[in-house]
Short mmCIF file of C-alpha atoms in Angstrom, two decimals:
data_model
loop_
_atom_site.label_atom_id
_atom_site.label_comp_id
_atom_site.label_asym_id
_atom_site.label_seq_id
_atom_site.Cartn_x
_atom_site.Cartn_y
_atom_site.Cartn_z
CA MET A 143 0.01 -0.16 0.17
CA CYS A 144 2.45 2.16 1.37
CA LEU A 145 4.39 1.60 -2.76
CA TYR A 146 1.40 2.39 -4.39
CA ILE A 147 1.00 5.93 -2.36
CA MET A 148 4.29 6.62 -3.14
CA VAL A 149 4.38 5.59 -6.74
CA ARG A 150 1.20 7.35 -7.21
CA SER A 151 2.67 10.45 -5.76
CA ARG A 152 5.83 10.38 -8.01
CA HIS A 153 3.55 10.28 -11.48
CA THR A 154 1.59 13.54 -9.75
CA VAL A 155 4.46 15.15 -8.94
CA GLN A 156 5.90 14.51 -12.40
CA LYS A 157 2.59 15.46 -14.54
CA ARG A 158 3.00 18.77 -12.12
CA VAL A 159 6.80 19.62 -13.19
CA ASP A 160 5.35 18.86 -16.97
CA THR A 161 2.36 21.28 -17.16
CA THR A 162 4.87 24.16 -15.30
CA LYS A 163 7.91 23.05 -18.44
CA ALA A 164 4.87 23.16 -21.02
CA ASP A 165 3.54 26.65 -19.56
CA ASP A 166 6.72 28.43 -19.86
CA ILE A 167 7.59 27.41 -23.59
CA LEU A 168 3.96 28.99 -24.76
CA SER A 169 4.66 31.68 -22.19
CA LYS A 170 7.81 32.33 -24.39
CA MET A 171 6.20 31.57 -27.83
CA ALA A 172 3.37 34.16 -26.93
CA ALA A 173 6.27 36.68 -25.90
CA THR A 174 7.80 35.73 -29.15
CA LEU A 175 4.79 36.18 -31.65
CA CYS A 176 3.68 39.45 -29.20
CA VAL A 177 7.14 40.86 -30.33
CA LYS A 178 7.04 39.88 -33.85
CA LEU A 179 3.56 41.19 -34.35
CA LEU A 180 2.99 43.87 -32.74
CA PRO A 181 5.35 46.91 -33.05
CA LYS A 182 7.99 48.49 -32.00
CA GLN A 183 7.26 52.12 -31.28
CA GLY A 184 5.64 52.47 -27.81
CA TRP A 185 6.19 48.57 -26.92
CA LEU A 186 7.21 48.08 -23.35
CA PRO A 187 9.03 44.68 -22.47
CA LEU A 188 7.08 41.97 -20.04
CA THR A 189 10.17 42.94 -17.38
CA GLN A 190 10.37 46.39 -16.23
CA SER A 191 13.27 47.09 -13.86
CA VAL A 192 12.04 49.04 -10.59
CA ARG A 193 14.92 51.18 -9.59
CA HIS A 194 14.80 51.38 -5.33
CA GLY A 195 16.31 53.22 -3.39
CA SER A 196 17.93 56.73 -2.88
CA LYS A 197 15.09 59.83 -4.28
CA ALA A 198 18.02 62.01 -3.41
CA VAL A 199 18.09 65.59 -6.12
CA THR A 200 21.54 65.72 -7.49
CA ARG A 201 20.74 68.36 -10.58
CA HIS A 202 21.12 70.87 -9.14
CA ARG A 203 23.61 73.74 -10.72
CA LYS A 204 26.40 74.64 -8.67
CA PRO A 205 26.58 78.38 -8.09
CA MET A 206 28.77 80.41 -9.38
CA HIS A 207 31.24 82.94 -8.66
CA PHE A 208 30.65 86.68 -9.60
CA LEU A 209 34.42 86.85 -10.85
CA LYS A 210 34.11 84.28 -13.14
CA GLN A 211 30.76 85.24 -13.99
CA LYS A 212 32.27 88.33 -15.22
CA MET A 213 35.14 86.57 -16.67
CA LEU A 214 33.33 84.55 -19.14
CA ALA A 215 30.55 87.07 -19.86
CA VAL A 216 33.62 89.24 -20.93
CA THR A 217 34.93 86.57 -22.76
CA GLU A 218 32.38 85.09 -24.57
CA TYR A 219 32.65 84.44 -28.13
CA ILE A 220 30.43 86.40 -30.33
CA PRO A 221 29.89 85.27 -33.50
CA PRO A 222 30.71 87.57 -36.30
CA LYS A 223 27.61 88.77 -38.59
CA PRO A 224 26.92 86.64 -41.61
CA ALA A 225 27.73 88.42 -44.92
CA ALA A 226 25.04 89.80 -47.10
CA PRO A 227 24.45 86.84 -50.04
CA PRO A 228 25.28 88.73 -53.78
CA ASP A 229 21.96 89.23 -54.83
CA ALA A 230 21.62 91.16 -52.12
CA TYR A 231 22.82 94.61 -53.65
CA PRO A 232 22.92 95.32 -57.57
CA THR A 233 25.22 94.62 -59.24
CA GLN A 234 27.88 96.61 -61.07
CA ALA A 235 27.38 97.11 -64.87
CA ALA A 236 30.87 96.59 -66.31
CA VAL A 237 31.58 100.08 -68.32
CA VAL A 238 30.88 99.74 -71.83
CA GLU A 239 33.69 102.45 -73.47
CA GLU A 240 31.82 104.31 -76.54
CA SER A 241 32.98 103.59 -79.83
CA ALA A 242 34.34 105.96 -82.31
CA PHE A 243 30.46 106.27 -84.56
CA VAL A 244 28.82 107.05 -81.00
CA ARG A 245 31.22 110.07 -80.12
CA LEU A 246 31.19 110.98 -84.26
CA LEU A 247 27.15 111.05 -83.62
CA LYS A 248 27.46 112.97 -80.75
CA ARG A 249 29.49 115.55 -82.24
CA ASP A 250 26.78 115.53 -84.74
CA LEU A 251 24.02 116.23 -82.36
CA GLN A 252 26.10 118.99 -80.17
CA LYS A 253 27.01 120.86 -83.47
CA VAL A 254 22.88 120.63 -84.48
CA PHE A 255 22.08 122.49 -80.75
CA GLN A 256 24.54 124.48 -81.13
CA GLU A 257 23.16 126.14 -85.04
CA CYS A 258 19.68 125.30 -85.24
CA LYS A 259 17.13 127.50 -82.58
CA MET A 260 14.42 125.05 -83.00
CA VAL A 261 15.06 121.46 -82.30
CA ALA A 262 11.46 119.53 -82.16
CA VAL A 263 10.76 115.82 -81.27
CA ALA A 264 8.10 113.23 -82.95
CA GLN A 265 6.70 109.93 -82.22
CA ASN A 266 6.98 107.82 -85.67
CA ASN A 267 3.97 105.59 -85.37
CA GLY A 268 3.91 103.26 -88.79
CA CYS A 269 4.93 105.96 -91.03
CA ASN A 270 5.74 103.87 -93.86
CA ALA A 271 8.88 104.88 -96.82
CA ASN A 272 6.24 106.96 -98.82
CA ASP A 273 4.70 109.02 -96.37
CA MET A 274 8.09 109.69 -94.98
CA ILE A 275 9.26 110.94 -98.21
CA VAL A 276 6.52 113.48 -98.84
CA LEU A 277 6.95 114.70 -95.09
CA LYS A 278 10.39 115.61 -95.84
CA ASN A 279 9.89 117.11 -98.98
CA ARG A 280 7.02 119.03 -97.24
CA LEU A 281 9.19 119.97 -94.93
CA GLN A 282 11.91 120.82 -96.84
CA LYS A 283 10.30 123.69 -98.32
CA HIS A 284 10.20 125.80 -95.18
CA ASP A 285 13.82 124.63 -94.13
CA ILE A 286 12.59 122.03 -92.03
CA ARG A 287 15.31 118.64 -91.73
CA VAL A 288 14.53 115.65 -90.75
CA LYS A 289 17.25 113.31 -88.74
CA PHE A 290 17.25 110.12 -87.30
CA TYR A 291 19.78 109.23 -83.76
CA SER A 292 18.95 105.88 -81.79
CA ASN A 293 17.38 106.74 -78.35
CA GLN A 294 20.59 105.30 -76.80
CA VAL A 295 22.27 107.72 -78.47
CA MET A 296 20.15 110.60 -77.89
CA ARG A 297 20.12 109.93 -74.00
CA SER A 298 23.41 109.50 -73.55
CA PHE A 299 24.25 113.02 -75.43
CA LEU A 300 21.34 115.00 -73.46
CA ASN A 301 22.39 113.51 -70.04
CA GLU A 302 25.57 115.50 -70.18
CA SER A 303 24.04 118.57 -71.90
CA ILE A 304 22.10 121.07 -70.56
CA TYR A 305 18.77 119.92 -71.90
CA SER A 306 18.42 116.71 -69.81
CA ASN A 307 14.63 117.34 -69.31
CA LEU A 308 14.06 116.42 -72.93
CA ALA A 309 15.55 112.55 -72.58
CA HIS A 310 12.62 111.09 -71.25
CA LEU A 311 10.94 112.08 -74.25
CA PHE A 312 13.00 109.35 -76.58
CA ILE A 313 11.18 106.45 -75.81
CA GLY A 314 9.95 104.02 -78.98
CA PRO A 315 10.56 105.11 -82.66
CA THR A 316 11.87 109.11 -82.85
CA VAL A 317 12.18 111.60 -85.15
CA LEU A 318 13.94 114.81 -85.11
CA PHE A 319 12.43 117.83 -86.55
CA VAL A 320 15.38 120.87 -86.74
CA SER A 321 15.51 124.53 -88.48
CA LYS A 322 18.46 127.10 -87.89
CA GLU A 323 14.92 129.79 -87.56
CA PRO A 324 12.02 128.69 -85.53
CA LYS A 325 9.02 127.84 -87.43
CA ALA A 326 6.76 126.34 -85.64
CA LYS A 327 2.97 127.32 -87.38
CA GLN A 328 4.85 125.96 -90.68
CA MET A 329 5.92 122.40 -88.43
CA LEU A 330 2.82 122.01 -86.92
CA ALA A 331 0.78 122.89 -90.37
CA THR A 332 2.80 120.39 -92.23
CA LEU A 333 2.57 117.45 -89.16
CA ARG A 334 -1.15 118.16 -89.20
CA VAL A 335 -1.36 116.29 -92.99
CA SER A 336 0.58 113.52 -91.34
CA PRO A 337 -1.23 111.48 -88.45
CA GLN A 338 1.34 109.69 -87.81
CA MET A 339 3.79 111.89 -86.43
CA VAL A 340 2.81 113.02 -82.96
CA LEU A 341 4.45 115.54 -81.48
CA LEU A 342 5.93 115.54 -78.18
CA GLY A 343 7.84 118.39 -77.45
CA ALA A 344 10.33 120.96 -78.48
CA CYS A 345 13.49 123.29 -78.04
CA ILE A 346 12.99 126.91 -79.31
CA ASP A 347 15.37 129.39 -78.21
CA ASP A 348 17.20 127.15 -75.84
CA THR A 349 13.66 127.05 -73.72
CA LEU A 350 12.32 123.89 -73.21
CA LEU A 351 8.87 123.40 -74.16
CA SER A 352 5.60 121.12 -74.56
CA ALA A 353 3.35 119.83 -77.34
CA GLN A 354 0.87 122.79 -75.98
CA GLY A 355 3.74 124.91 -75.38
CA VAL A 356 4.27 124.81 -79.02
CA LEU A 357 0.99 125.12 -79.88
CA ARG A 358 0.98 128.63 -78.02
CA TYR A 359 4.28 130.08 -79.46
CA SER A 360 3.08 129.33 -82.91
CA LYS A 361 -0.27 131.59 -82.30
CA LEU A 362 2.49 134.34 -81.07
CA PRO A 363 3.39 137.44 -83.87
CA SER A 364 6.66 137.18 -85.60
CA VAL A 365 9.34 139.40 -84.47
CA SER A 366 9.30 141.98 -87.18
CA VAL A 367 5.29 142.79 -86.26
CA VAL A 368 6.43 143.35 -83.10
CA GLN A 369 9.17 145.17 -83.71
CA GLY A 370 6.89 147.00 -85.91
CA GLU A 371 4.35 147.77 -83.34
CA LEU A 372 7.03 148.71 -81.09
CA VAL A 373 8.65 151.40 -82.88
CA GLY A 374 5.73 152.77 -83.68
CA GLY A 375 4.13 152.85 -79.93
CA LEU A 376 7.53 154.52 -79.06
CA SER A 377 6.74 157.49 -82.08
CA LEU A 378 3.39 158.18 -80.97
CA LEU A 379 4.59 158.49 -76.65
CA ALA A 380 7.74 160.81 -78.86
CA SER A 381 4.47 162.83 -80.62
CA HIS A 382 2.51 163.26 -77.47
CA THR A 383 5.90 164.21 -75.56
CA ALA A 384 6.85 166.97 -77.99
CA SER A 385 3.49 168.63 -78.00
CA LEU A 386 3.07 168.84 -74.68
CA LEU A 387 6.24 170.18 -74.77
CA GLN A 388 5.11 173.13 -76.55
CA ARG A 389 1.76 173.37 -75.15
CA HIS A 390 3.21 175.54 -71.97
CA PRO A 391 6.21 178.10 -73.74
CA ALA A 392 3.30 178.78 -76.50
CA HIS A 393 0.38 179.60 -73.67
CA LEU A 394 3.01 181.34 -71.80
CA THR A 395 3.83 183.60 -74.85
CA ALA A 396 0.42 184.42 -75.35
CA LEU A 397 -0.77 185.51 -72.14
CA LEU A 398 2.20 188.05 -71.79
CA GLN A 399 1.51 189.47 -75.22
CA GLN A 400 -2.31 189.85 -73.75
CA HIS A 401 -0.63 191.79 -70.36
CA VAL A 402 1.45 193.87 -72.67
CA ALA A 403 -1.63 195.58 -74.88
CA GLN A 404 -3.48 196.01 -71.49
CA GLN A 405 -0.61 198.04 -70.44
CA GLY A 406 -0.44 200.02 -73.08
CA GLY A 407 -4.27 200.52 -74.00
CA ASP A 408 -4.34 198.99 -77.19
CA ALA A 409 -6.86 196.07 -78.58
CA PRO A 410 -5.88 192.50 -77.62
CA PRO A 411 -4.87 190.27 -80.24
CA LYS A 412 -6.82 187.77 -81.17
CA ALA A 413 -6.58 184.18 -79.75
CA GLU A 414 -5.24 183.11 -83.80
CA GLU A 415 -2.34 185.37 -83.45
CA ALA A 416 -1.31 184.02 -79.96
CA THR A 417 -1.24 180.80 -81.03
#
């Protein structure tokens, strides 16, 4: 009986050991599957080590002496300011030397402005070759010439001269009308027949005028007419002055003659004889 009980208990213990081993194997397999299937981000291990012991805070900064703080503040490294990027500033245009042809055109322009009393600027709005020939012939009858210069040469010359305010007119296709005498009225009459030419401004007798100023200038009388009116007015004033100067002596003479006649007892002279 005792032998039976011993054998029975042995078998029970063996079963319990086998059951414990099986549970351990199953738990390991489950942990392996969980590790493979679950994502690693935010995954916590099955067993965690908990720290026990002192909980004293040891991260306080150690106080620093004020002399050391001053030295550190004085000797602190200050990095240099970053340089400006190359695109922050406008690029400097390379100085291009003028060609001999451009200098020749500038000398020609200087001669034109010195010799001609009228230099007008007009915009060419699609005037063809035939219309330009007709316009040249009509202007040539009044001794007005047509000249063509590039806008670059004109602006370069005007910016260096006293006529710099004319530089903003040279945008797009432009034409110059020049004459040695100011003939604004004849020029405007010719331009009315050519609507392709739009007057922008002019320089007449070293005076810069707009298109409206040229129109008002053309309505003024000529110099000869103004000189004739001035001479007539001066002669009229001179005649009035002479008559005023002769009036008082004549009146004084008449009064003296009348006084002498009264003193002598004679009849007074007639007014016609006194005058």
